[in-house]
Coordinates of C-alpha atoms in Angstrom, one line a residue:
X1 CA 41.5 -79.0 -12.3
X2 CA 43.6 -76.6 -10.2
X3 CA 44.2 -74.5 -13.1
X4 CA 40.4 -74.2 -13.8
X5 CA 39.7 -73.4 -10.3
X6 CA 42.4 -70.8 -10.3
X7 CA 40.9 -69.4 -13.5
X8 CA 37.5 -69.4 -11.9
X9 CA 38.9 -67.6 -8.8
X10 CA 40.5 -65.0 -11.1
X11 CA 37.2 -64.5 -13.0
X12 CA 35.3 -64.3 -9.7
X13 CA 37.8 -61.7 -8.4
X14 CA 37.4 -59.7 -11.6
X15 CA 33.6 -59.7 -11.2
X16 CA 34.0 -58.6 -7.6
X17 CA 36.1 -55.6 -8.6
X18 CA 33.6 -54.8 -11.3
X19 CA 30.8 -54.9 -8.8
X20 CA 32.9 -52.6 -6.6
X21 CA 33.3 -50.1 -9.5
X22 CA 29.5 -49.9 -10.2
X23 CA 28.5 -47.9 -7.1
X24 CA 31.3 -45.4 -8.0
X25 CA 30.0 -45.1 -11.5
X26 CA 26.4 -44.6 -10.2
X27 CA 27.6 -42.0 -7.8
X28 CA 29.5 -40.3 -10.5
X29 CA 26.4 -40.2 -12.7
X30 CA 24.3 -38.8 -9.8
X31 CA 27.0 -36.1 -9.1
X32 CA 27.1 -35.1 -12.7
X33 CA 23.3 -34.9 -12.8
X34 CA 23.1 -32.8 -9.7
X35 CA 26.0 -30.5 -10.8
X36 CA 24.2 -29.9 -14.2
X37 CA 20.9 -29.4 -12.3
X38 CA 22.5 -26.8 -10.1
X39 CA 23.9 -25.0 -13.1
X40 CA 20.7 -25.0 -15.0
X41 CA 18.7 -24.0 -12.0
X42 CA 21.0 -21.1 -11.2
X43 CA 21.0 -19.8 -14.7
X44 CA 17.4 -20.4 -15.7
X45 CA 15.2 -21.2 -12.6
X46 CA 17.1 -19.9 -9.5
X47 CA 13.9 -20.0 -7.5
X48 CA 13.5 -23.7 -7.9
X49 CA 17.0 -24.6 -6.7
X50 CA 16.3 -24.7 -2.9
X51 CA 13.0 -26.5 -3.5
X52 CA 14.7 -29.3 -5.6
X53 CA 17.6 -29.8 -3.1
X54 CA 15.3 -30.0 -0.1
X55 CA 13.5 -32.9 -1.8
X56 CA 16.5 -35.0 -2.6
X57 CA 16.1 -38.5 -1.2
X58 CA 18.0 -39.0 2.0
X59 CA 19.4 -42.2 0.6
X60 CA 21.6 -40.1 -1.8
X61 CA 23.5 -38.8 1.3
X62 CA 24.2 -42.3 2.8
X63 CA 27.7 -43.5 2.8
X64 CA 30.4 -41.4 1.4
X65 CA 29.4 -37.7 1.1
X66 CA 31.9 -35.7 -1.1
X67 CA 32.7 -32.1 0.0
X68 CA 31.4 -30.8 -3.3
X69 CA 27.9 -32.4 -2.6
X70 CA 27.9 -30.7 0.8
X71 CA 28.7 -27.3 -1.0
X72 CA 25.9 -27.7 -3.4
X73 CA 23.4 -28.5 -0.6
X74 CA 24.6 -25.4 1.3
X75 CA 24.1 -23.3 -1.8
X76 CA 20.4 -24.2 -1.8
X77 CA 19.7 -23.3 1.8
X78 CA 17.4 -20.3 2.5
X79 CA 16.3 -19.5 6.0
X80 CA 12.8 -18.1 6.5
X81 CA 12.6 -14.3 6.9
X82 CA 11.1 -14.4 10.4
X83 CA 13.8 -16.7 11.7
X84 CA 16.6 -14.4 10.4
X85 CA 14.9 -11.3 11.8
X86 CA 14.5 -12.9 15.1
X87 CA 18.2 -14.0 15.0
X88 CA 19.1 -10.3 14.3
X89 CA 16.9 -9.1 17.2
X90 CA 18.9 -11.4 19.4
X91 CA 22.1 -10.0 18.1
X92 CA 23.2 -13.1 16.3
X93 CA 25.2 -12.8 13.1
X94 CA 23.4 -14.3 10.0
X95 CA 25.2 -14.7 6.8
X96 CA 23.9 -17.2 4.3
X97 CA 25.2 -17.8 0.8
X98 CA 22.8 -16.9 -2.0
X99 CA 22.7 -18.6 -5.4
X100 CA 24.5 -16.6 -8.0
X101 CA 25.5 -16.8 -11.6
X102 CA 28.8 -18.6 -12.3
X103 CA 31.4 -16.2 -13.6
X104 CA 32.5 -18.8 -16.1
X105 CA 29.0 -19.1 -17.6
X106 CA 28.5 -17.4 -20.9
X107 CA 25.1 -16.2 -22.1
X108 CA 24.0 -14.9 -25.5
X109 CA 22.8 -11.5 -26.1
X110 CA 19.3 -12.9 -26.9
X111 CA 19.3 -14.8 -23.5
X112 CA 20.3 -11.7 -21.6
X113 CA 17.6 -9.6 -23.4
X114 CA 15.0 -12.3 -22.7
X115 CA 15.9 -12.4 -19.0
X116 CA 15.8 -8.6 -18.7
X117 CA 12.3 -8.5 -20.3
X118 CA 11.1 -11.2 -17.8
X119 CA 12.5 -9.3 -14.9
X120 CA 11.1 -6.0 -16.1
X121 CA 7.7 -7.5 -16.8
X122 CA 7.6 -8.9 -13.3
X123 CA 8.5 -5.5 -11.8
X124 CA 5.6 -3.7 -13.4
X125 CA 2.9 -6.4 -13.7
X126 CA -0.2 -5.9 -11.6
X127 CA -1.2 -9.0 -9.5
X128 CA -4.0 -11.2 -11.0
X129 CA -7.4 -9.8 -10.3
X130 CA -8.8 -13.3 -9.9
X131 CA -12.0 -12.3 -11.6
X132 CA -12.9 -9.6 -9.0
X133 CA -14.7 -6.5 -10.4
X134 CA -16.5 -3.6 -8.9
X135 CA -20.1 -4.3 -7.9
X136 CA -21.9 -1.2 -6.6
X137 CA -25.4 -1.4 -7.9
X138 CA -28.1 -1.2 -5.1
X139 CA -30.2 -4.3 -4.3
X140 CA -33.6 -4.7 -5.8
X141 CA -35.2 -3.6 -2.5
X142 CA -33.3 -0.3 -2.5
X143 CA -35.9 2.4 -2.8
X144 CA -35.7 6.2 -3.8
X145 CA -35.3 8.6 -0.9
X146 CA -38.6 9.4 0.9
X147 CA -39.8 12.7 2.2
X148 CA -37.0 14.5 3.9
X149 CA -37.2 14.9 7.6
X150 CA -34.8 17.8 7.9
X151 CA -31.5 19.3 6.7
X152 CA -28.1 17.8 7.5
X153 CA -25.2 20.3 7.4
X154 CA -21.6 19.1 7.6
X155 CA -18.3 20.7 8.7
X156 CA -15.7 18.5 7.0
X157 CA -12.4 18.3 8.8
X158 CA -8.8 17.4 8.0
X159 CA -6.8 17.3 4.8
X160 CA -8.2 16.4 1.3
X161 CA -8.5 12.7 1.7
X162 CA -9.8 12.9 5.3
X163 CA -12.5 15.2 4.0
X164 CA -13.3 13.0 1.0
X165 CA -13.9 10.0 3.1
X166 CA -15.9 12.0 5.6
X167 CA -18.1 13.5 2.9
X168 CA -18.8 10.0 1.6
X169 CA -19.8 8.9 5.1
X170 CA -22.1 12.0 5.5
X171 CA -24.0 11.1 2.2
X172 CA -24.5 7.6 3.7
X173 CA -25.7 9.1 7.1
X174 CA -28.1 11.4 5.3
X175 CA -29.6 8.3 3.6
X176 CA -29.9 6.6 7.0
X177 CA -31.5 9.7 8.6
X178 CA -33.7 10.4 5.4
X179 CA -32.4 13.9 5.4
X180 CA -31.5 16.5 2.8
X181 CA -27.8 17.1 2.7
X182 CA -26.4 20.6 2.3
X183 CA -23.1 20.8 0.4
X184 CA -20.4 20.4 3.1
X185 CA -18.2 23.1 4.3
X186 CA -14.5 22.4 3.9
X187 CA -11.8 22.7 6.6
X188 CA -10.0 26.1 6.3
X189 CA -8.4 26.1 9.8
X190 CA -6.3 22.9 9.8
X191 CA -2.5 22.8 9.4
X192 CA -2.8 23.3 5.6
X193 CA -4.8 26.7 5.9
X194 CA -6.5 26.1 2.6
X195 CA -9.3 28.6 1.7
X196 CA -10.8 26.3 -1.0
X197 CA -14.6 25.8 -1.1
X198 CA -16.3 22.6 -2.0
X199 CA -16.8 23.8 -5.7
X200 CA -13.1 24.8 -6.0
X201 CA -12.1 21.1 -5.4
X202 CA -15.0 19.0 -6.5
X203 CA -17.6 19.0 -9.4
X204 CA -20.7 20.1 -7.5
X205 CA -23.2 19.5 -10.3
X206 CA -21.9 16.1 -11.1
X207 CA -22.0 15.3 -7.3
X208 CA -25.6 16.3 -6.9
X209 CA -26.8 14.5 -10.1
X210 CA -24.9 11.3 -9.3
X211 CA -26.7 10.7 -5.9
X212 CA -30.1 12.2 -6.7
X213 CA -31.6 8.7 -6.5
X214 CA -30.0 8.1 -3.0
X215 CA -30.1 11.4 -1.2
X216 CA -31.4 14.9 -2.0
X217 CA -28.6 17.5 -2.0
X218 CA -28.8 21.3 -2.1
X219 CA -26.0 23.8 -2.6
X220 CA -27.0 26.0 0.4
X221 CA -29.6 26.3 3.1
X222 CA -32.8 28.0 1.9
X223 CA -33.2 31.7 3.0
X224 CA -36.2 31.0 5.2
X225 CA -34.3 28.5 7.3
X226 CA -31.3 30.9 8.2
X227 CA -32.9 31.9 11.5
X228 CA -34.1 28.4 12.3
X229 CA -32.6 26.9 15.5
X230 CA -30.1 24.1 14.7
X231 CA -28.1 21.8 16.8
X232 CA -24.3 21.4 16.3
X233 CA -23.1 18.1 17.5
X234 CA -20.3 15.5 17.0
X235 CA -21.6 12.3 15.8
X236 CA -20.0 9.3 17.6
X237 CA -17.1 7.9 15.6
X238 CA -17.3 4.3 14.1
X239 CA -21.0 4.2 14.6
X240 CA -23.5 1.7 13.1
X241 CA -26.9 2.3 11.6
X242 CA -28.7 1.8 14.9
X243 CA -27.0 4.8 16.5
X244 CA -28.2 7.1 13.7
X245 CA -31.7 5.7 13.5
X246 CA -32.2 5.9 17.3
X247 CA -29.9 8.5 18.9
X248 CA -29.5 11.0 16.1
X249 CA -32.9 10.7 14.4
X250 CA -34.6 11.5 17.6
X251 CA -33.3 15.1 17.3
X252 CA -35.7 15.7 14.3
X253 CA -38.6 16.2 16.9
X254 CA -36.8 19.4 18.2
X255 CA -34.7 20.7 15.2
X256 CA -35.1 20.9 11.5
X257 CA -31.4 21.4 11.1
X258 CA -28.6 19.1 12.4
X259 CA -25.0 20.1 11.8
X260 CA -22.2 17.6 12.1
X261 CA -19.2 19.3 13.7
X262 CA -16.8 16.7 12.3
X263 CA -17.1 14.2 9.4
X264 CA -14.1 11.9 9.7
X265 CA -14.7 8.2 10.8
X266 CA -18.3 8.7 11.6
X267 CA -19.3 5.3 10.2
X268 CA -18.0 1.9 11.1
X269 CA -15.8 0.2 8.5
X270 CA -17.7 -3.0 8.6
X271 CA -21.1 -4.7 9.6
X272 CA -23.2 -2.0 7.9
X273 CA -26.1 -2.9 5.5
X274 CA -24.6 -3.8 2.0
X275 CA -26.6 -1.0 0.3
X276 CA -25.0 1.7 2.6
X277 CA -21.6 0.2 1.9
X278 CA -22.3 0.3 -1.9
X279 CA -23.5 3.9 -1.6
X280 CA -20.2 4.9 0.1
X281 CA -18.3 3.4 -2.8
X282 CA -20.6 5.0 -5.5
X283 CA -19.8 8.4 -3.9
X284 CA -16.1 7.9 -3.4
X285 CA -15.3 6.4 -6.7
X286 CA -17.8 8.2 -9.0
X287 CA -19.8 11.0 -7.5
X288 CA -17.1 12.9 -5.7
X289 CA -15.2 13.8 -8.9
X290 CA -12.6 16.6 -8.8
X291 CA -13.4 19.9 -10.3
X292 CA -12.9 20.0 -14.2
X293 CA -9.7 22.2 -14.0
X294 CA -8.2 19.7 -11.5
X295 CA -9.2 16.7 -13.6
X296 CA -7.8 18.2 -16.9
X297 CA -4.5 19.3 -15.5
X298 CA -4.1 16.0 -13.5
X299 CA -4.5 14.1 -16.7
X300 CA -1.8 16.2 -18.4
X301 CA 0.6 15.3 -15.5
X302 CA -0.2 11.6 -16.1
X303 CA 0.6 11.9 -19.8
X304 CA 3.8 13.6 -19.2
X305 CA 5.0 11.0 -16.8
X306 CA 3.8 8.2 -19.1
X307 CA 5.9 9.6 -22.0
X308 CA 8.9 8.3 -20.2
X309 CA 7.5 4.8 -19.9
X310 CA 6.2 3.1 -16.9
X311 CA 6.6 5.0 -13.6
X312 CA 6.3 4.6 -9.9
X313 CA 4.3 7.1 -7.8
X314 CA 5.8 7.4 -4.2
X315 CA 3.6 9.0 -1.6
X316 CA 6.5 10.4 0.4
X317 CA 4.8 11.5 3.6
X318 CA 8.0 12.9 5.1
X319 CA 6.4 16.3 5.7
X320 CA 6.4 18.6 8.7
X321 CA 2.8 17.9 9.8
X322 CA 3.1 14.2 9.7
X323 CA 6.5 14.0 11.5
X324 CA 5.1 16.5 14.1
X325 CA 1.9 14.5 14.6
X326 CA 3.6 11.1 14.8
X327 CA 6.5 12.2 16.9
X328 CA 9.0 10.7 14.5
X329 CA 12.3 12.5 14.8
X330 CA 14.7 9.7 13.6
X331 CA 17.6 11.1 11.4
X332 CA 16.7 14.7 12.4
X333 CA 19.0 17.2 14.2
X334 CA 18.2 18.6 17.6
X335 CA 16.7 21.9 16.3
X336 CA 14.4 20.0 13.9
X337 CA 13.3 17.6 16.6
X338 CA 12.6 20.5 18.9
X339 CA 10.6 22.4 16.1
X340 CA 8.4 19.3 15.6
X341 CA 7.8 18.8 19.3
X342 CA 6.7 22.4 19.7
X343 CA 4.2 22.0 16.9
X344 CA 2.7 18.9 18.5
X345 CA 2.5 20.6 21.9
X346 CA 0.8 23.7 20.4
X347 CA -1.8 21.9 18.4
X348 CA -4.8 21.5 20.7
X349 CA -6.6 18.7 19.0
X350 CA -3.4 16.4 18.9
X351 CA -4.1 14.7 22.2
X352 CA -0.8 12.9 22.7
X353 CA 2.0 15.4 23.6
X354 CA 4.8 13.2 24.7
X355 CA 6.1 10.5 22.3
X356 CA 9.1 8.3 22.4
X357 CA 10.5 8.6 18.9
X358 CA 12.6 5.4 19.0
X359 CA 9.6 3.4 20.3
X360 CA 7.4 4.8 17.5
X361 CA 9.9 3.9 14.8
X362 CA 10.5 0.3 16.2
X363 CA 6.7 -0.3 16.1
X364 CA 6.5 0.8 12.5
X365 CA 4.5 4.0 13.3
X366 CA 6.9 6.3 11.5
X367 CA 7.0 7.3 7.8
X368 CA 10.1 5.8 6.0
X369 CA 12.8 8.4 5.3
X370 CA 13.5 9.3 1.7
X371 CA 16.7 7.3 1.7
X372 CA 15.0 4.3 3.2
X373 CA 12.3 4.3 0.4
X374 CA 15.1 4.5 -2.2
X375 CA 16.9 1.5 -0.6
X376 CA 13.5 -0.4 -0.5
X377 CA 12.8 0.2 -4.2
X378 CA 16.3 -0.8 -5.2
X379 CA 16.2 -4.0 -3.2
X380 CA 12.8 -4.8 -4.9
X381 CA 14.8 -4.7 -8.2
X382 CA 13.9 -1.4 -9.8
X383 CA 16.8 -0.1 -11.7
X384 CA 18.4 3.4 -11.1
X385 CA 16.9 4.6 -14.5
X386 CA 13.3 4.1 -13.1
X387 CA 11.2 7.3 -13.3
X388 CA 9.6 8.1 -9.9
X389 CA 6.9 10.7 -9.3
X390 CA 7.0 12.1 -5.7
X391 CA 3.5 12.8 -4.6
X392 CA 4.0 15.0 -1.5
X393 CA 4.0 18.4 -0.2
X394 CA 7.2 20.1 0.9
X395 CA 9.7 17.5 2.2
X396 CA 11.0 18.3 5.6
X397 CA 14.7 19.1 5.2
X398 CA 14.3 19.9 1.5
X399 CA 16.9 18.9 -1.0
X400 CA 19.4 17.9 1.6
X401 CA 17.1 15.2 2.9
X402 CA 16.3 14.1 -0.6
X403 CA 20.0 13.7 -1.5
X404 CA 20.0 9.9 -0.5
X405 CA 17.0 9.2 -2.7
X406 CA 18.5 11.0 -5.7
X407 CA 21.8 9.1 -5.4
X408 CA 19.8 5.8 -6.0
X409 CA 17.3 7.1 -8.3
X410 CA 18.2 10.3 -10.3
X411 CA 15.0 10.4 -12.3
X412 CA 12.8 11.9 -9.5
X413 CA 9.9 14.1 -10.7
X414 CA 7.1 15.9 -9.2
X415 CA 4.3 18.3 -10.3
X416 CA 6.8 21.1 -9.7
X417 CA 9.3 19.6 -12.1
X418 CA 7.0 18.4 -14.9
X419 CA 4.8 21.5 -15.0
X420 CA 5.8 25.2 -15.3
X421 CA 5.2 27.7 -12.5
X422 CA 2.5 29.4 -14.7
X423 CA 0.7 26.0 -15.1
X424 CA 0.7 25.5 -11.4
X425 CA -0.3 29.0 -10.4
X426 CA -4.0 28.3 -10.2
X427 CA -3.3 25.5 -7.6
X428 CA -0.1 26.5 -5.9
X429 CA -1.8 28.5 -3.1
X430 CA -4.3 25.7 -2.2
X431 CA -2.8 22.7 -0.6
X432 CA -6.0 20.5 -1.1
X433 CA -6.0 21.2 -4.8
X434 CA -2.3 20.4 -5.1
X435 CA -3.0 17.2 -3.2
X436 CA -5.7 16.4 -5.6
X437 CA -3.2 16.5 -8.5
X438 CA -1.0 14.1 -6.7
X439 CA -4.0 11.8 -6.0
X440 CA -4.9 11.6 -9.8
X441 CA -1.2 10.8 -10.7
X442 CA -0.9 8.2 -7.9
X443 CA -4.1 6.4 -8.9
X444 CA -3.0 6.2 -12.5
X445 CA 0.6 5.2 -11.9
X446 CA 2.0 1.7 -12.8
X447 CA 3.2 1.1 -9.3
X448 CA 2.1 2.9 -6.2
X449 CA 4.3 3.0 -3.0
X450 CA 3.2 4.8 0.1
X451 CA 5.9 5.5 2.7
X452 CA 3.2 5.7 5.4
X453 CA -0.4 4.5 5.9
X454 CA -2.2 7.9 6.1
X455 CA -5.4 9.0 4.6
X456 CA -4.1 9.5 1.1
X457 CA -2.3 6.1 1.1
X458 CA -5.6 4.5 2.2
X459 CA -7.6 6.3 -0.4
X460 CA -5.3 5.6 -3.3
X461 CA -4.9 1.9 -2.4
X462 CA -8.5 1.5 -2.2
X463 CA -9.1 3.3 -5.6
X464 CA -6.5 1.2 -7.3
X465 CA -8.1 -2.0 -5.9
X466 CA -11.5 -0.8 -7.3
X467 CA -9.9 -0.1 -10.7
X468 CA -8.7 -3.6 -11.1
X469 CA -6.1 -4.3 -8.4
X470 CA -3.4 -2.2 -9.9
X471 CA 0.1 -2.8 -8.4
X472 CA 0.4 -1.3 -4.9
X473 CA 3.4 -2.2 -2.8
X474 CA 2.9 -1.4 0.9
X475 CA 6.2 -1.5 2.9
X476 CA 6.2 -3.5 6.0
X477 CA 7.7 -0.6 8.0
X478 CA 8.1 -2.6 11.2
X479 CA 10.1 -5.4 9.7
X480 CA 12.1 -2.9 7.5
X481 CA 13.3 -0.9 10.5
X482 CA 15.2 -4.0 11.7
X483 CA 17.0 -4.2 8.4
X484 CA 17.7 -0.5 8.2
X485 CA 19.1 -0.4 11.7
X486 CA 21.5 -3.2 10.6
X487 CA 22.5 -1.3 7.6
X488 CA 23.3 1.8 9.8
X489 CA 25.5 -0.2 12.1
X490 CA 27.4 -2.0 9.2
X491 CA 26.0 -5.5 10.2
X492 CA 24.2 -5.7 6.9
X493 CA 25.2 -4.3 3.5
X494 CA 23.1 -3.3 0.5
X495 CA 23.3 -6.3 -1.8
X496 CA 21.9 -9.7 -2.6
X497 CA 21.0 -10.7 0.9
X498 CA 19.1 -7.5 1.6
X499 CA 17.4 -7.8 -1.8
X500 CA 16.3 -11.3 -1.0
X501 CA 15.0 -10.5 2.4
X502 CA 12.9 -7.4 1.2
X503 CA 11.6 -9.1 -1.9
X504 CA 10.4 -12.1 -0.2
X505 CA 9.0 -10.0 2.7
X506 CA 6.7 -8.2 0.2
X507 CA 5.8 -10.8 -2.3
X508 CA 2.2 -10.9 -0.9
X509 CA 1.9 -7.2 -0.5
X510 CA 1.3 -6.1 -3.9
X511 CA -2.4 -5.1 -4.0
X512 CA -3.9 -8.6 -4.9
X513 CA -7.5 -9.3 -4.1
X514 CA -8.3 -10.0 -0.5
X515 CA -11.0 -9.3 2.0
X516 CA -10.8 -6.4 4.4
X517 CA -9.0 -7.1 7.6
X518 CA -11.0 -7.2 10.8
X519 CA -10.0 -5.8 14.2
X520 CA -6.7 -6.5 15.8
X521 CA -6.9 -9.7 17.9
X522 CA -7.3 -9.0 21.6
X523 CA -9.0 -5.7 21.3
X524 CA -12.4 -5.2 22.9
X525 CA -15.4 -2.8 22.9
X526 CA -15.0 0.3 20.7
X527 CA -11.3 -0.3 20.4
X528 CA -12.1 -3.1 18.0
X529 CA -13.9 -0.7 15.7
X530 CA -10.9 1.6 15.7
X531 CA -8.5 -1.2 14.7
X532 CA -10.4 -2.5 11.8
X533 CA -8.9 -1.9 8.3
X534 CA -10.3 1.3 6.7
X535 CA -13.2 0.6 4.4
X536 CA -11.8 3.0 1.9
X537 CA -8.4 1.1 1.9
X538 CA -10.2 -2.1 0.8
X539 CA -13.9 -2.1 -0.1
X540 CA -14.0 -5.9 -0.5
X541 CA -16.3 -7.7 -0.1
X542 CA -19.2 -5.2 -0.3
X543 CA -18.0 -3.3 -3.5
X544 CA -15.7 -5.8 -5.2
X545 CA -17.2 -9.2 -6.2
X546 CA -16.5 -12.1 -8.4
X547 CA -17.3 -11.5 -12.0
X548 CA -19.5 -14.5 -12.2
X549 CA -21.8 -13.1 -9.5
X550 CA -24.7 -10.8 -9.9
X551 CA -25.0 -7.1 -9.3
X552 CA -21.8 -6.3 -11.2
X553 CA -21.4 -2.7 -12.4
X554 CA -17.9 -1.5 -13.2
X555 CA -17.8 2.2 -13.0
X556 CA -15.2 4.2 -14.9
X557 CA -11.7 2.5 -15.3
X558 CA -10.1 5.8 -14.6
X559 CA -10.8 8.9 -12.5
X560 CA -10.7 11.1 -15.6
X561 CA -13.4 9.7 -18.0
X562 CA -16.5 8.5 -16.1

């Protein structure tokens, strides 16, 4: 009996030991699964790693917690960008591990090729258009222009794209006033000193014909009106229809000719009648076509760039006029800074004379430097072999200032390098015509990146949205300054951490469909109108609609072949 009991006790003790082993075996199986999951996630789906680890049940961490499990969890941690930037602003050191490929992992050539293709496709793929297409047809109630009440003359001001937007606004104003528009005079006295007339830059006959159902347009004022008294006035900026129908239209009782002394920003960006907004789009994206000699040569430049494969167009606004206007002297020597300050001081219509350069830069109000643009593109994943078209005038500082860009991306091109001096001769003495060539290449590029949010950047972004939301990456300059400052002080290095920060920071800034931004919160009165996003940057919702809706009329898909 005692022997049986002893045997039972031994058996019971064996079962107890077996039961003690089971949790260890279960934990071993869990550990093996997690380890394999980490390896597979790192190799194939790195972006899923942190998400999977975050959702592991808390019970798995109960009891004994091996060091290797803690290491795996740490590998999956990723702080949000805003938290890391705030930490840096406080001066804290932030260094987090980033998932990486194991050095012991072997991949086949086919796997490597497939991964490279996936990455390349991601770099160049345009964001989904979500079914949005151009919609610019007038409403059924939109009537032909009535009897003209008088003549509207216009003195367009600014550079090429400022004048283009202003001319589109003036066509809309002529419609509101029921006036005959005289072909606008172009600015010949601005910084660029361009002597080009309207017909040198734009296709006049196409312009007149395209809007004949909207506004009557004549090439010049009739002879019998040359001695007629006219009023020259500056229309109020960012104005609505009521202002033109009441304040300006009342001038017809005394004058047959009204001349607008300026054309820029004379209409509000939003809260205008839909038919007026659609008219602005029809003019900007169709009627205001460049002159034939510009269109033809611009298309040649695009073809030459395309022969090398996909390419990025960078609007590198690191030019003397922009740096002087914005007061951005970061990275310049003392004599250069003094030269720019003198230009700003001696330019009468630039109202702000004293600017704190460091304050401007920290708020994101300065163009990125050439080197900063190169670091930005590299961090996004573009390889050194990428072909890049520089859409710009003369870069301030010349080749010396471009050296940093070239060290990252040696395949830099421009109209001056892909065209001969003889080919450029008809354009080279006319800054607006040269800018028109850059505009054509930028609109047609696979990826467009502006270094500053000026008139050209606004116009190109809007045109690319109108064409089908082509990929446009807009740098977040204010956030990037924090990173670039850390690079300069050695607190951050070019590499995986910088790449992760910049890539995540810009994943939703690639030109996908969205409605136009309203005024900055907290602004009041007319300041609200000034802070709205430019209509020509994003003509959604008035001129870009869901495909299933009515009134859909895609214009030309390119600026060359409408």
